[in-house]
Tab-separated table of C-alpha atoms and ligand atoms in Angstrom:
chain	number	residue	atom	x	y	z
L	8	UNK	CA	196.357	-84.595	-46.700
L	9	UNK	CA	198.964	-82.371	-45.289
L	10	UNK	CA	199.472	-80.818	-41.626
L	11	UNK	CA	202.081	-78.376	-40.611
L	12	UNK	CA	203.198	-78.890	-36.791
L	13	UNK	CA	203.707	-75.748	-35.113
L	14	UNK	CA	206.963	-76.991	-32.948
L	15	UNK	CA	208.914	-80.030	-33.077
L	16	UNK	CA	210.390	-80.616	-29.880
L	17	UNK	CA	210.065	-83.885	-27.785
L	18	UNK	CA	206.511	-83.596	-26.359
L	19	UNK	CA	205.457	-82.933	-30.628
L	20	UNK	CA	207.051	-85.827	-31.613
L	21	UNK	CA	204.619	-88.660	-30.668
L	22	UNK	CA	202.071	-86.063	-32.961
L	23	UNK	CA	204.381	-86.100	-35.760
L	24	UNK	CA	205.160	-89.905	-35.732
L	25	UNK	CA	201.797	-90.252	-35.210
L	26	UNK	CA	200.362	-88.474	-38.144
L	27	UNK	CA	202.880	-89.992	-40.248
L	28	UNK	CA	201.382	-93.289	-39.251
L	29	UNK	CA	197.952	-92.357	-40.476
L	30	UNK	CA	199.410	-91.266	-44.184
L	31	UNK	CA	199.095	-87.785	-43.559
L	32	UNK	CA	202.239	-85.887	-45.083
L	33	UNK	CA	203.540	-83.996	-42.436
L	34	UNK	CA	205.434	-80.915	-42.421
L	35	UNK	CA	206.917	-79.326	-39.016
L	36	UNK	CA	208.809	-76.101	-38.079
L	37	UNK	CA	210.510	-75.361	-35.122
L	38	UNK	CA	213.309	-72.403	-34.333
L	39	UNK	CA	215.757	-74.728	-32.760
L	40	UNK	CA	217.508	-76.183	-35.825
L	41	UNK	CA	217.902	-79.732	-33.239
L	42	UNK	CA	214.484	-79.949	-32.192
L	43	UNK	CA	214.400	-83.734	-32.617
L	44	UNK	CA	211.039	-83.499	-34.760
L	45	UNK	CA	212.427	-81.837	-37.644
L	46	UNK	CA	214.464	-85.014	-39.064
L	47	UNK	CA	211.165	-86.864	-38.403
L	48	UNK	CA	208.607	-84.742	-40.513
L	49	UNK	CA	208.094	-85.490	-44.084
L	50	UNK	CA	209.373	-81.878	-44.842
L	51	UNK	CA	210.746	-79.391	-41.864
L	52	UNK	CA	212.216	-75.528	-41.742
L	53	UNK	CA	213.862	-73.363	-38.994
L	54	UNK	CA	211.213	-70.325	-38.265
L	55	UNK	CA	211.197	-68.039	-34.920
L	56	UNK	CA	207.676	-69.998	-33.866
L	57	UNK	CA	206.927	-66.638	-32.297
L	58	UNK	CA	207.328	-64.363	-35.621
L	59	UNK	CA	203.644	-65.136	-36.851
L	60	UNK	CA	203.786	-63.792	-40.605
L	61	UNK	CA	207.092	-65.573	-41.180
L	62	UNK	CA	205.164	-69.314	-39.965
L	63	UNK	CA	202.211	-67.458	-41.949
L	64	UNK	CA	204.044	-67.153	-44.916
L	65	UNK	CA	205.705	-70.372	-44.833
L	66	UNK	CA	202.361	-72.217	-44.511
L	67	UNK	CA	200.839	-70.231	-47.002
L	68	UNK	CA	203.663	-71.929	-49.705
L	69	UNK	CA	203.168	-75.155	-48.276
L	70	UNK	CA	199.142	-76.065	-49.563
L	71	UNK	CA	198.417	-77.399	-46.136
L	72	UNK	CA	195.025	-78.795	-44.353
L	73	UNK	CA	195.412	-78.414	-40.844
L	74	UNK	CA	197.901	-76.822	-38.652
L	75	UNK	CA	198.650	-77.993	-34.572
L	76	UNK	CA	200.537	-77.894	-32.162
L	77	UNK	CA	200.611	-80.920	-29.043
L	78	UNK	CA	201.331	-79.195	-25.675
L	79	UNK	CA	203.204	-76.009	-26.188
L	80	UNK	CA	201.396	-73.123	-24.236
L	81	UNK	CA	202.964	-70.227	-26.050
L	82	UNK	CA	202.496	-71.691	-29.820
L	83	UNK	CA	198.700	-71.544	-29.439
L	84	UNK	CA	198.475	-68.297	-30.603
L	85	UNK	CA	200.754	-68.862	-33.773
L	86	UNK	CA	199.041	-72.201	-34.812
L	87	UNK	CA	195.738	-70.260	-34.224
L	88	UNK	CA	196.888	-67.091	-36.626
L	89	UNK	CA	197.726	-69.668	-39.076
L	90	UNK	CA	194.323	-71.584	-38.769
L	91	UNK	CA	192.405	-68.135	-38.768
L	92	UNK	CA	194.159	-66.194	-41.907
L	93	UNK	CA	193.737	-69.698	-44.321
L	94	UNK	CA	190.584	-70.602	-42.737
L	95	UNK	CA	191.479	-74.172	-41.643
L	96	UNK	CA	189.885	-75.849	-38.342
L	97	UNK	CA	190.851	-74.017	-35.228
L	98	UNK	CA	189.753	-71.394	-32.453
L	99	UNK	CA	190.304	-67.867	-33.205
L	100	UNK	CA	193.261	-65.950	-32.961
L	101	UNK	CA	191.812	-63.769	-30.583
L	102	UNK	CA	191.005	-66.675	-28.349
L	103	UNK	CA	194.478	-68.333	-27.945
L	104	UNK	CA	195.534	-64.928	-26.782
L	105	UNK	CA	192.951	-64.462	-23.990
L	106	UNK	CA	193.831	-68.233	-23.175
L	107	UNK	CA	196.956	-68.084	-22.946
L	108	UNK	CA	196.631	-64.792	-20.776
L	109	UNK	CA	195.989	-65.482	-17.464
L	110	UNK	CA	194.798	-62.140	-16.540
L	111	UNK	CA	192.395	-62.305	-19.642
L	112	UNK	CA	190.958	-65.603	-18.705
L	113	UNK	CA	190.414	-63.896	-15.179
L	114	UNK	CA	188.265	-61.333	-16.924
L	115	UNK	CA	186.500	-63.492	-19.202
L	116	UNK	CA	185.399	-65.913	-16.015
L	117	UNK	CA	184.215	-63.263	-13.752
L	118	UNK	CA	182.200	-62.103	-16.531
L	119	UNK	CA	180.890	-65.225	-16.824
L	120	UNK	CA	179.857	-65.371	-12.999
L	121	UNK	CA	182.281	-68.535	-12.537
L	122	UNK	CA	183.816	-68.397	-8.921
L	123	UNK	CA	187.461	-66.530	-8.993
L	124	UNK	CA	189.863	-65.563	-6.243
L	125	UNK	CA	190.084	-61.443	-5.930
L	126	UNK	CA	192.606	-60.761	-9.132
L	127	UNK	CA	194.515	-57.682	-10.354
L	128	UNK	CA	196.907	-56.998	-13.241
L	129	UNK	CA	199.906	-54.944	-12.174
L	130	UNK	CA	201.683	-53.113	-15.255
L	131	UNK	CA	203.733	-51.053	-12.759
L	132	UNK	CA	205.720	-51.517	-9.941
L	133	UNK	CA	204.136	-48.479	-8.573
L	134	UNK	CA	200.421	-50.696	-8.606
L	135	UNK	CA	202.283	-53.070	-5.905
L	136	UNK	CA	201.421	-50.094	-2.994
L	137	UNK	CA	197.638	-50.785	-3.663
L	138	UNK	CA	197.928	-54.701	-3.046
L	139	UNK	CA	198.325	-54.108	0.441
L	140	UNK	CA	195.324	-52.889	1.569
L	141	UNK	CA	193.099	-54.925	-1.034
L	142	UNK	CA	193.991	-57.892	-0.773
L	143	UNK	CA	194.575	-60.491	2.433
L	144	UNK	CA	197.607	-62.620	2.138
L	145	UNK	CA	198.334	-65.171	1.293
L	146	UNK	CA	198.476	-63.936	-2.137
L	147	UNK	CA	199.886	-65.697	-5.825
L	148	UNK	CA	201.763	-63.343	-7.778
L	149	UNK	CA	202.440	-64.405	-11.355
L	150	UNK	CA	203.052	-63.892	-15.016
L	151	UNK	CA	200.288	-63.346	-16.714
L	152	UNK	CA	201.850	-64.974	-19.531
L	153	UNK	CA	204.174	-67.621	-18.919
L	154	UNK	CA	204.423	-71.228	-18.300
L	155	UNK	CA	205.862	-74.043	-16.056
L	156	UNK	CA	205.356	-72.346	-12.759
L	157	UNK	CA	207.965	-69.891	-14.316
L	158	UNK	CA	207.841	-66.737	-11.966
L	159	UNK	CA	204.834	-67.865	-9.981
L	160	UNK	CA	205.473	-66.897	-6.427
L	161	UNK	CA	203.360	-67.526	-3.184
L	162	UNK	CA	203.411	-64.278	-1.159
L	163	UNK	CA	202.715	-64.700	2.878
L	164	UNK	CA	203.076	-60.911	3.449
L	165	UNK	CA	204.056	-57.701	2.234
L	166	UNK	CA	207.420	-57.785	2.679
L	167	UNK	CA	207.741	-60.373	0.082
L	168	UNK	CA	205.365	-58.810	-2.881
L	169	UNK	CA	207.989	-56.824	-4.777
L	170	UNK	CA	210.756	-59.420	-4.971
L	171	UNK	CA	207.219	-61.705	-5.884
L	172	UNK	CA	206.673	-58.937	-8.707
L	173	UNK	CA	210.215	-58.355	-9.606
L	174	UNK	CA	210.179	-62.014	-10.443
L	175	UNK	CA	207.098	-62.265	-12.200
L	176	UNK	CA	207.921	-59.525	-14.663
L	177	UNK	CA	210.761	-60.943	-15.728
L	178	UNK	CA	209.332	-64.486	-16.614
L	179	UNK	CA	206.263	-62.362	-18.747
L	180	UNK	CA	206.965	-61.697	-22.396
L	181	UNK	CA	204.427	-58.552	-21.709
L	182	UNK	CA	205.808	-57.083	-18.480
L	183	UNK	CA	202.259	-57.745	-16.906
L	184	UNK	CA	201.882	-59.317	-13.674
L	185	UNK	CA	198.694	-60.562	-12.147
L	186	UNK	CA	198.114	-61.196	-8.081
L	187	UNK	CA	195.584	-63.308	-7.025
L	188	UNK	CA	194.029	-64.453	-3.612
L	189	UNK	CA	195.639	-67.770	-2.751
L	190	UNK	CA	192.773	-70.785	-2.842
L	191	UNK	CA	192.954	-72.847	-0.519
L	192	UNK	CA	192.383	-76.792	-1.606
L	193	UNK	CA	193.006	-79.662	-3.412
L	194	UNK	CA	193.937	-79.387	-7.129
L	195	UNK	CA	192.627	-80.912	-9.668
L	196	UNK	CA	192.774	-80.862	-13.505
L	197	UNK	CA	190.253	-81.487	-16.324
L	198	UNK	CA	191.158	-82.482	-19.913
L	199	UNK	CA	188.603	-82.009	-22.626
L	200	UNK	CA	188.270	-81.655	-26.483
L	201	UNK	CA	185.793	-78.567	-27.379
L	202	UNK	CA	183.948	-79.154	-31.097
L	203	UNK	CA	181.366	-78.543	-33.012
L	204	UNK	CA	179.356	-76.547	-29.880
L	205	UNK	CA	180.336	-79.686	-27.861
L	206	UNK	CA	182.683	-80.555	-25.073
L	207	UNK	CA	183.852	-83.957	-23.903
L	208	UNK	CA	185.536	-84.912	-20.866
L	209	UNK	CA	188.274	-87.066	-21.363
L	210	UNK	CA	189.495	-87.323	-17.925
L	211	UNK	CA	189.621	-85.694	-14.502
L	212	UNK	CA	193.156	-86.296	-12.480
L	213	UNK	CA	194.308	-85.440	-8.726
L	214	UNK	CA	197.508	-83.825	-7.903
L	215	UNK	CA	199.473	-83.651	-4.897
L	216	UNK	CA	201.569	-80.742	-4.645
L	217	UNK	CA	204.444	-79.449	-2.105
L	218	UNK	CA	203.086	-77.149	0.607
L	219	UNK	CA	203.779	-73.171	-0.192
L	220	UNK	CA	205.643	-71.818	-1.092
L	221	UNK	CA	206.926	-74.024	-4.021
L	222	UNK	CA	204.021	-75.881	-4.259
L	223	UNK	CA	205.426	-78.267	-7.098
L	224	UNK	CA	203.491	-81.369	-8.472
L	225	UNK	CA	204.578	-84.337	-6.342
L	226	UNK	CA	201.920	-86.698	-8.301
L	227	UNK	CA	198.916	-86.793	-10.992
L	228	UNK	CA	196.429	-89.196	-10.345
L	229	UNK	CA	193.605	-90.336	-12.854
L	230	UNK	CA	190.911	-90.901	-12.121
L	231	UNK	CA	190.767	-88.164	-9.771
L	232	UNK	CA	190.193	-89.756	-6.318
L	233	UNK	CA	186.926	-87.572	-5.513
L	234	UNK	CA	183.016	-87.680	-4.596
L	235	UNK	CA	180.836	-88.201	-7.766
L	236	UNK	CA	179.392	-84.124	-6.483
L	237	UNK	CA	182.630	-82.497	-7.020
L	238	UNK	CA	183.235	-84.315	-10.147
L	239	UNK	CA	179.861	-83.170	-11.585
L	240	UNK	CA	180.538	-79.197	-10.544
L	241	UNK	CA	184.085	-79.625	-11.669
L	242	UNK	CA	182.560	-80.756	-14.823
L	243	UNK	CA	180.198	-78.355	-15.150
L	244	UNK	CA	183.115	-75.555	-14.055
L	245	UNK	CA	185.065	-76.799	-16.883
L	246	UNK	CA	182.113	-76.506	-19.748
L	247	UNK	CA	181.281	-73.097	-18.377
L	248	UNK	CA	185.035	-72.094	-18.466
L	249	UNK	CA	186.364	-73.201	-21.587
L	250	UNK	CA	182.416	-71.285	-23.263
L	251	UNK	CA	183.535	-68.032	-21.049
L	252	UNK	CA	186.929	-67.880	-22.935
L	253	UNK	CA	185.450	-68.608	-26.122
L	254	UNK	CA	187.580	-72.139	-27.069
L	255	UNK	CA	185.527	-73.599	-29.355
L	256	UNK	CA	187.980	-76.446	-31.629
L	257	UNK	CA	190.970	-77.552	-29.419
L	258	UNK	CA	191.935	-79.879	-27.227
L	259	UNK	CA	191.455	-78.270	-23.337
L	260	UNK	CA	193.651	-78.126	-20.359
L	261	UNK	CA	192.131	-76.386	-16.697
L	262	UNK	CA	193.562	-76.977	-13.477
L	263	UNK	CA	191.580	-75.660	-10.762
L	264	UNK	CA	191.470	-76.247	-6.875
L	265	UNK	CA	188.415	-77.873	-5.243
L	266	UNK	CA	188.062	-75.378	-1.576
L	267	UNK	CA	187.170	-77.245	1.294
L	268	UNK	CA	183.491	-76.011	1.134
L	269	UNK	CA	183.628	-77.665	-2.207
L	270	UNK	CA	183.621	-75.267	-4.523
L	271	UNK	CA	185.309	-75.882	-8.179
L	272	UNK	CA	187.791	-72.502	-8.536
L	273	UNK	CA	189.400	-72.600	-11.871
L	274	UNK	CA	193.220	-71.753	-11.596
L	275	UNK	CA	193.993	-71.980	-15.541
L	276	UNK	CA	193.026	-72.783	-18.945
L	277	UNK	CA	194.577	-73.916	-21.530
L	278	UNK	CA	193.874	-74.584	-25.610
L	279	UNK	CA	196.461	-77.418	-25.672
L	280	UNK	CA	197.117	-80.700	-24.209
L	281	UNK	CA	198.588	-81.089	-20.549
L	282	UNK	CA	202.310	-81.505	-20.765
L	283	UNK	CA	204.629	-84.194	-20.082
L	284	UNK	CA	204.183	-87.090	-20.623
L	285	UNK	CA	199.791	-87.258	-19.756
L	286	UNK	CA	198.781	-86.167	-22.765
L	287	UNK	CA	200.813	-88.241	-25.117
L	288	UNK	CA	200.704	-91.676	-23.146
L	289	UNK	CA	198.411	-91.583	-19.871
L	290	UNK	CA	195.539	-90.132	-21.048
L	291	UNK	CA	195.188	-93.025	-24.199
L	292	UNK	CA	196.609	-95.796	-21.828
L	293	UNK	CA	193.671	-95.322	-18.867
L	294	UNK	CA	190.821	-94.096	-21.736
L	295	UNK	CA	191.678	-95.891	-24.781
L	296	UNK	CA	191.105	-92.622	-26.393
L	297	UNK	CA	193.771	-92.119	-28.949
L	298	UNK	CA	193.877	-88.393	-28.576
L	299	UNK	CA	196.952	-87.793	-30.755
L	300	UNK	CA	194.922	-89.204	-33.530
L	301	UNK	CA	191.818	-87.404	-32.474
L	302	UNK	CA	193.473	-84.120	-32.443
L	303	UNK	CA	195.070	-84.641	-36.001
L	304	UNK	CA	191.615	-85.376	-37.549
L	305	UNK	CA	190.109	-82.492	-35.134
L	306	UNK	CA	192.754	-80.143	-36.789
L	307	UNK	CA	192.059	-81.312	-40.441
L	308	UNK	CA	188.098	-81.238	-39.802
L	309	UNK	CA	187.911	-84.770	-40.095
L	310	UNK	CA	185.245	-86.713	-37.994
L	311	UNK	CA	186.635	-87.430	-34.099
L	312	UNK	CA	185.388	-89.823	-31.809
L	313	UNK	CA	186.054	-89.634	-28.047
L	314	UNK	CA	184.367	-92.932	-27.069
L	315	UNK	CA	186.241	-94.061	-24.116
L	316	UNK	CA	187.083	-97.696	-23.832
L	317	UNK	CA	189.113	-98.388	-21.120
L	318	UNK	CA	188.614	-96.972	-17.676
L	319	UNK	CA	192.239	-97.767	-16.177
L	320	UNK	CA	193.939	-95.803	-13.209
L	321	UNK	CA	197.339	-94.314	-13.154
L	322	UNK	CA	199.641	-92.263	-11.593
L	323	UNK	CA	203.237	-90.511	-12.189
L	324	UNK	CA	205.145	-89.240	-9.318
L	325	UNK	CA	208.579	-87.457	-9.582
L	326	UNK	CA	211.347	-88.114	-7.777
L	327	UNK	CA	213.336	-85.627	-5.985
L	328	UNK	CA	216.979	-85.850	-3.735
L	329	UNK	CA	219.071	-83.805	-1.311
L	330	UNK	CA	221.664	-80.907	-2.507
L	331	UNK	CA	224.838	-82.677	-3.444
L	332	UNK	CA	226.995	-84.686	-5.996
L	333	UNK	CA	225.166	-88.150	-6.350
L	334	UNK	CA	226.895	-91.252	-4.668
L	335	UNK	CA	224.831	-93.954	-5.151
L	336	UNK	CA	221.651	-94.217	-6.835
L	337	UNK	CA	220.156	-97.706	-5.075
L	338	UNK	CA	217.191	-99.468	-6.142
L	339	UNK	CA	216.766	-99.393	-9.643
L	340	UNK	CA	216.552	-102.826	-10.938
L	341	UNK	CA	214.634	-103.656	-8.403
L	342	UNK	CA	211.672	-101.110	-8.805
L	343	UNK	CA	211.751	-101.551	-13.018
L	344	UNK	CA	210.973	-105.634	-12.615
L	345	UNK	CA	207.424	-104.554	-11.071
L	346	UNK	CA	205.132	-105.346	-13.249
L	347	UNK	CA	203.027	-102.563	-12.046
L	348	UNK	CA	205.796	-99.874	-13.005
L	349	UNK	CA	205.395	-99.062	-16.509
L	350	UNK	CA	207.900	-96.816	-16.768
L	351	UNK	CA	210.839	-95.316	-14.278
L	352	UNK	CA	213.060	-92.617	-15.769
L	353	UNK	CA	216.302	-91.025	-13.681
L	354	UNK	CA	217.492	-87.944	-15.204
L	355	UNK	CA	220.719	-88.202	-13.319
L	356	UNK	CA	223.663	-90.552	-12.419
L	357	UNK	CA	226.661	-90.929	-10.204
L	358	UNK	CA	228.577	-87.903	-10.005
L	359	UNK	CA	226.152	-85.383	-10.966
L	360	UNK	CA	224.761	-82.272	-8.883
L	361	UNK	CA	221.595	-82.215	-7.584
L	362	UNK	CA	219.250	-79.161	-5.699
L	363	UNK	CA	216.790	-79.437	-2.534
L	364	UNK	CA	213.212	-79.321	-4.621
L	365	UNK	CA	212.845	-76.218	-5.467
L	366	UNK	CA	211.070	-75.935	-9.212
L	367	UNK	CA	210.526	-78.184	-11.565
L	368	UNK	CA	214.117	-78.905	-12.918
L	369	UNK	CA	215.021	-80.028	-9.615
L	370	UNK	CA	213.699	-82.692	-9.994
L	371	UNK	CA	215.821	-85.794	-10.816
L	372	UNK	CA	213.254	-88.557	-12.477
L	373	UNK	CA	209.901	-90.027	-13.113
L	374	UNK	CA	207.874	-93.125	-12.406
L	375	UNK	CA	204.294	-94.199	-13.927
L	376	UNK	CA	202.231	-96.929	-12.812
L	377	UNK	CA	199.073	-98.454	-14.122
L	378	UNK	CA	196.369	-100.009	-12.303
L	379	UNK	CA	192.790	-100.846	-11.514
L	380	UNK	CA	192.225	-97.915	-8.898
L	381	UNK	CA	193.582	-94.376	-8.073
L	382	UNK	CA	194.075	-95.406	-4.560
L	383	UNK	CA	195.946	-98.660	-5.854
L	384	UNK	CA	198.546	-96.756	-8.241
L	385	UNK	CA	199.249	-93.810	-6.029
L	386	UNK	CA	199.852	-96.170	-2.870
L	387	UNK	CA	202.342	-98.328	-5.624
L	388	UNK	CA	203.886	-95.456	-6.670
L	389	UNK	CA	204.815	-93.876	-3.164
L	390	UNK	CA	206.188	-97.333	-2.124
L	391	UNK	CA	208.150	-97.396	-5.396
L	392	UNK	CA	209.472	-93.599	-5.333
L	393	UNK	CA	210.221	-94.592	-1.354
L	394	UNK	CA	212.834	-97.689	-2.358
L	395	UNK	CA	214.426	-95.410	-4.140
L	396	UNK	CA	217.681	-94.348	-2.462
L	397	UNK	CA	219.934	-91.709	-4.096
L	398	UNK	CA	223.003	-90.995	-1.986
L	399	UNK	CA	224.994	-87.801	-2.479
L	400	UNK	CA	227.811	-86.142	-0.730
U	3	ATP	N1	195.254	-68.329	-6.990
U	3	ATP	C1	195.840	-69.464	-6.679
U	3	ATP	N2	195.545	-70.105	-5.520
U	3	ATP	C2	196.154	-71.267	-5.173
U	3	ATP	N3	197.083	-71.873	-5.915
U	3	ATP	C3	197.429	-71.285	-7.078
U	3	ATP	C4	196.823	-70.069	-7.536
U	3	ATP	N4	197.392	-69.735	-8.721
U	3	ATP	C5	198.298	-70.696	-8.987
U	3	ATP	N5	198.337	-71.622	-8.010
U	3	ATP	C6	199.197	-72.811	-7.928
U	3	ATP	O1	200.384	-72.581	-8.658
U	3	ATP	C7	200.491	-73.493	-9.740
U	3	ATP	C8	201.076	-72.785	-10.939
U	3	ATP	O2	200.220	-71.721	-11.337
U	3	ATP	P1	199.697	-71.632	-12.838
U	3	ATP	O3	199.159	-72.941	-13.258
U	3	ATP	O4	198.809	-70.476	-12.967
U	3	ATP	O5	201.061	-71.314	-13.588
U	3	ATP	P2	201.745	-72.074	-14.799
U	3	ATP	O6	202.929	-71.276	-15.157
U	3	ATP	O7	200.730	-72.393	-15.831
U	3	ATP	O8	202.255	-73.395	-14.136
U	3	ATP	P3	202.072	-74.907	-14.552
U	3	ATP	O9	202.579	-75.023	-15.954
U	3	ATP	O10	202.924	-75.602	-13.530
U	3	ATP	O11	200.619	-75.242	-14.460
U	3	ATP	C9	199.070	-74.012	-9.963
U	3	ATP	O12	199.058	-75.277	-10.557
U	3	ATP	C10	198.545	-74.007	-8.557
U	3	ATP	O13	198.993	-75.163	-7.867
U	4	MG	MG1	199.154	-74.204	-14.673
């Protein structure tokens, strides 16, 4: 069999080796000549990922069964034009757009009767005069689509919604901006596989975020810390969701934020894996669900199985330090020889610059810990990302 992998960066390389492991001949594309994946694949090429009859054409010469991508939002629509046009497993073209449109998906749930904050697309910066008197602050202004937090802004008042907009048009590749009434809540995320007119839940996880306005992910929890009722609507939230916006044969990603009456409000969703490192490693280390290989046989219409058959904990918390140039970085040794820490990462070292927390590349490392309960790993991996000292001047 042969698979083409839409993207070969880091986060599609555990999906390439992974394939090759199974004997499946794999081919993979990517338009950064370095992406790391293309040495990997049996076969590779340098396309523009986003120049559909170019990847179309190439995959056309290339007699292939199946075509995927692991994580990356803004490939779903390619690998799904590919899948369409030579009829190989995969959701329509049409539906990667609307998911990976978050005004679309807005449209698609209301219709659908599934609980939404108020939402409006603004095309024009003229549209921002009408926010004011429709909607009650605090508002979310963002992309509608983009990824990575990219351009998402939390608005407290007017003053701040066109620098919100300004921002959030230039992070969308279509110059549309949606604004949203801000949810109040926990958030939460669901990961599921959608086949066959069935969907199973691999896994529910707990975040805990920054307060607004940055609200970045401090940690992701699984199993999501939460009553067996809100698990049950979030579960039933999710099926509803990913049937409103039509994704039938893909791995699923949905965050949404559980309202302190309860309620299950979607945020996102997503026709890919969650990104990082969950999809690739936590998700098969606390299910024993080999998802890599399940999506690979998923995308070449093999059978899949989603049995679980572990039911560990775990939770990855990033690490963040003060604006400077790094002293001392204290610590480290120390926290790796815990058996509980499976894994502890620094992205920097003595001498470099670091920023206050403000978005996602601020941040300066990584820890995940596995254990029995949710309570257990988060409390481990506080203590852990506490003893950490980073010292900068
Ligand atoms: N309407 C909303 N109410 C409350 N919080 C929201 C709302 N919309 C977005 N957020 C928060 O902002 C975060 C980023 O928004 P969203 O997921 O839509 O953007 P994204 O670009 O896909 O970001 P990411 O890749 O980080 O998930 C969400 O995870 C959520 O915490
Ligand atoms: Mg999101």
């Amino acid at each position: 069999m042969r698979i083409l992998f839409i993207g070969a960066g880091k986060y599609q390389l555990p999906g390439i080796l992974k394939a090759k492991e199974m004997g499946i001949y794999t081919i993979a594309i990517d338009g950064d000549p370095n992406a790391i994946g293309l040495k990997k694949a049996d076969e590779s090429a340098v396309i523009d990922l986003l120049n559909l009859e170019k990847c179309l054409e190439f995959a056309k010469s290339k007699q292939i069964d199946g075509v995927l991508t692991v994580a990356a939002d803004i490939i779903v629509p390619t690998v799904a034009y590919i899948s369409e046009k030579l009829k190989l497993p995969g959701i329509k073209y049409e539906t990667a757009l609307i998911s990976t449109n978050k005004y679309k998906q807005r449209e698609r749930m209301k219709n659908a009767s599934i609980s939404c904050p108020h939402f409006r697309m603004i095309a024009k910066e003229e549209e921002i005069e009408s926010i004011n008197s429709e909607f009650s602050f605090p508002i979310i202004v963002k992309p509608v689509d983009s990824a990575g937090s990219r351009g998402v802004s939390y608005v407290s008042n007017s003053k701040l919604l066109k620098e919100a907009y300004l921002k959030a048009k230039g992070f969308s590749r279509s110059g549309n901006v949606i604004v949203e009434e801000f949810i109040q809540g926990f958030e939460i995320s669901i990961e599921a596989f959608s086949y066959e007119n069935q969907i199973s839940i691999l896994a529910l996880s707990k975040k805990e975020r920054t307060s607004p306005p940055n609200m970045l992910d401090i940690s992701v929890t699984f199993p999501a810390d939460i009553s067996e009722t809100i698990q049950k609507k979030a579960i039933e939230i999710a099926k509803r969701t990913i049937n409103a916006v039509g994704i039938d044969f893909a791995v699923v990603h949905m965050e949404a934020i559980v309202t302190p009456t309860e309620d299950v409000v979607p945020v996102e969703i997503a026709a890919r894996g969650p990104g990082f490192k969950v999809f690739t490693d936590i998700i098969p280390n606390v299910t024993g669900i080999d998802v890599l290989r399940q999506l690979i046989n998923l995308s070449l219409g093999k059978p899949v199985n989603f049995e679980k058959t572990k039911n560990l904990a775990s939770t990855i918390i990033f690490l963040d330090s003060k604006e400077g140039i790094v002293k001392s970085i204290k610590n480290i040794e120390k926290i790796r020889s815990k058996s509980e820490i499976s894994e502890f990462e620094l992205y920097i070292t003595v001498g470099d610059r670091t920023n206050n927390l403000e978005s996602g590349s601020d941040r300066v490392g990584h820890i995940i810990v596995y254990g029995k309960s949710p309570k257990e790993t988060l409390k481990i991996a506080h203590d852990a990302k506490n003893m950490v000292e980073i010292e900068v001047e």
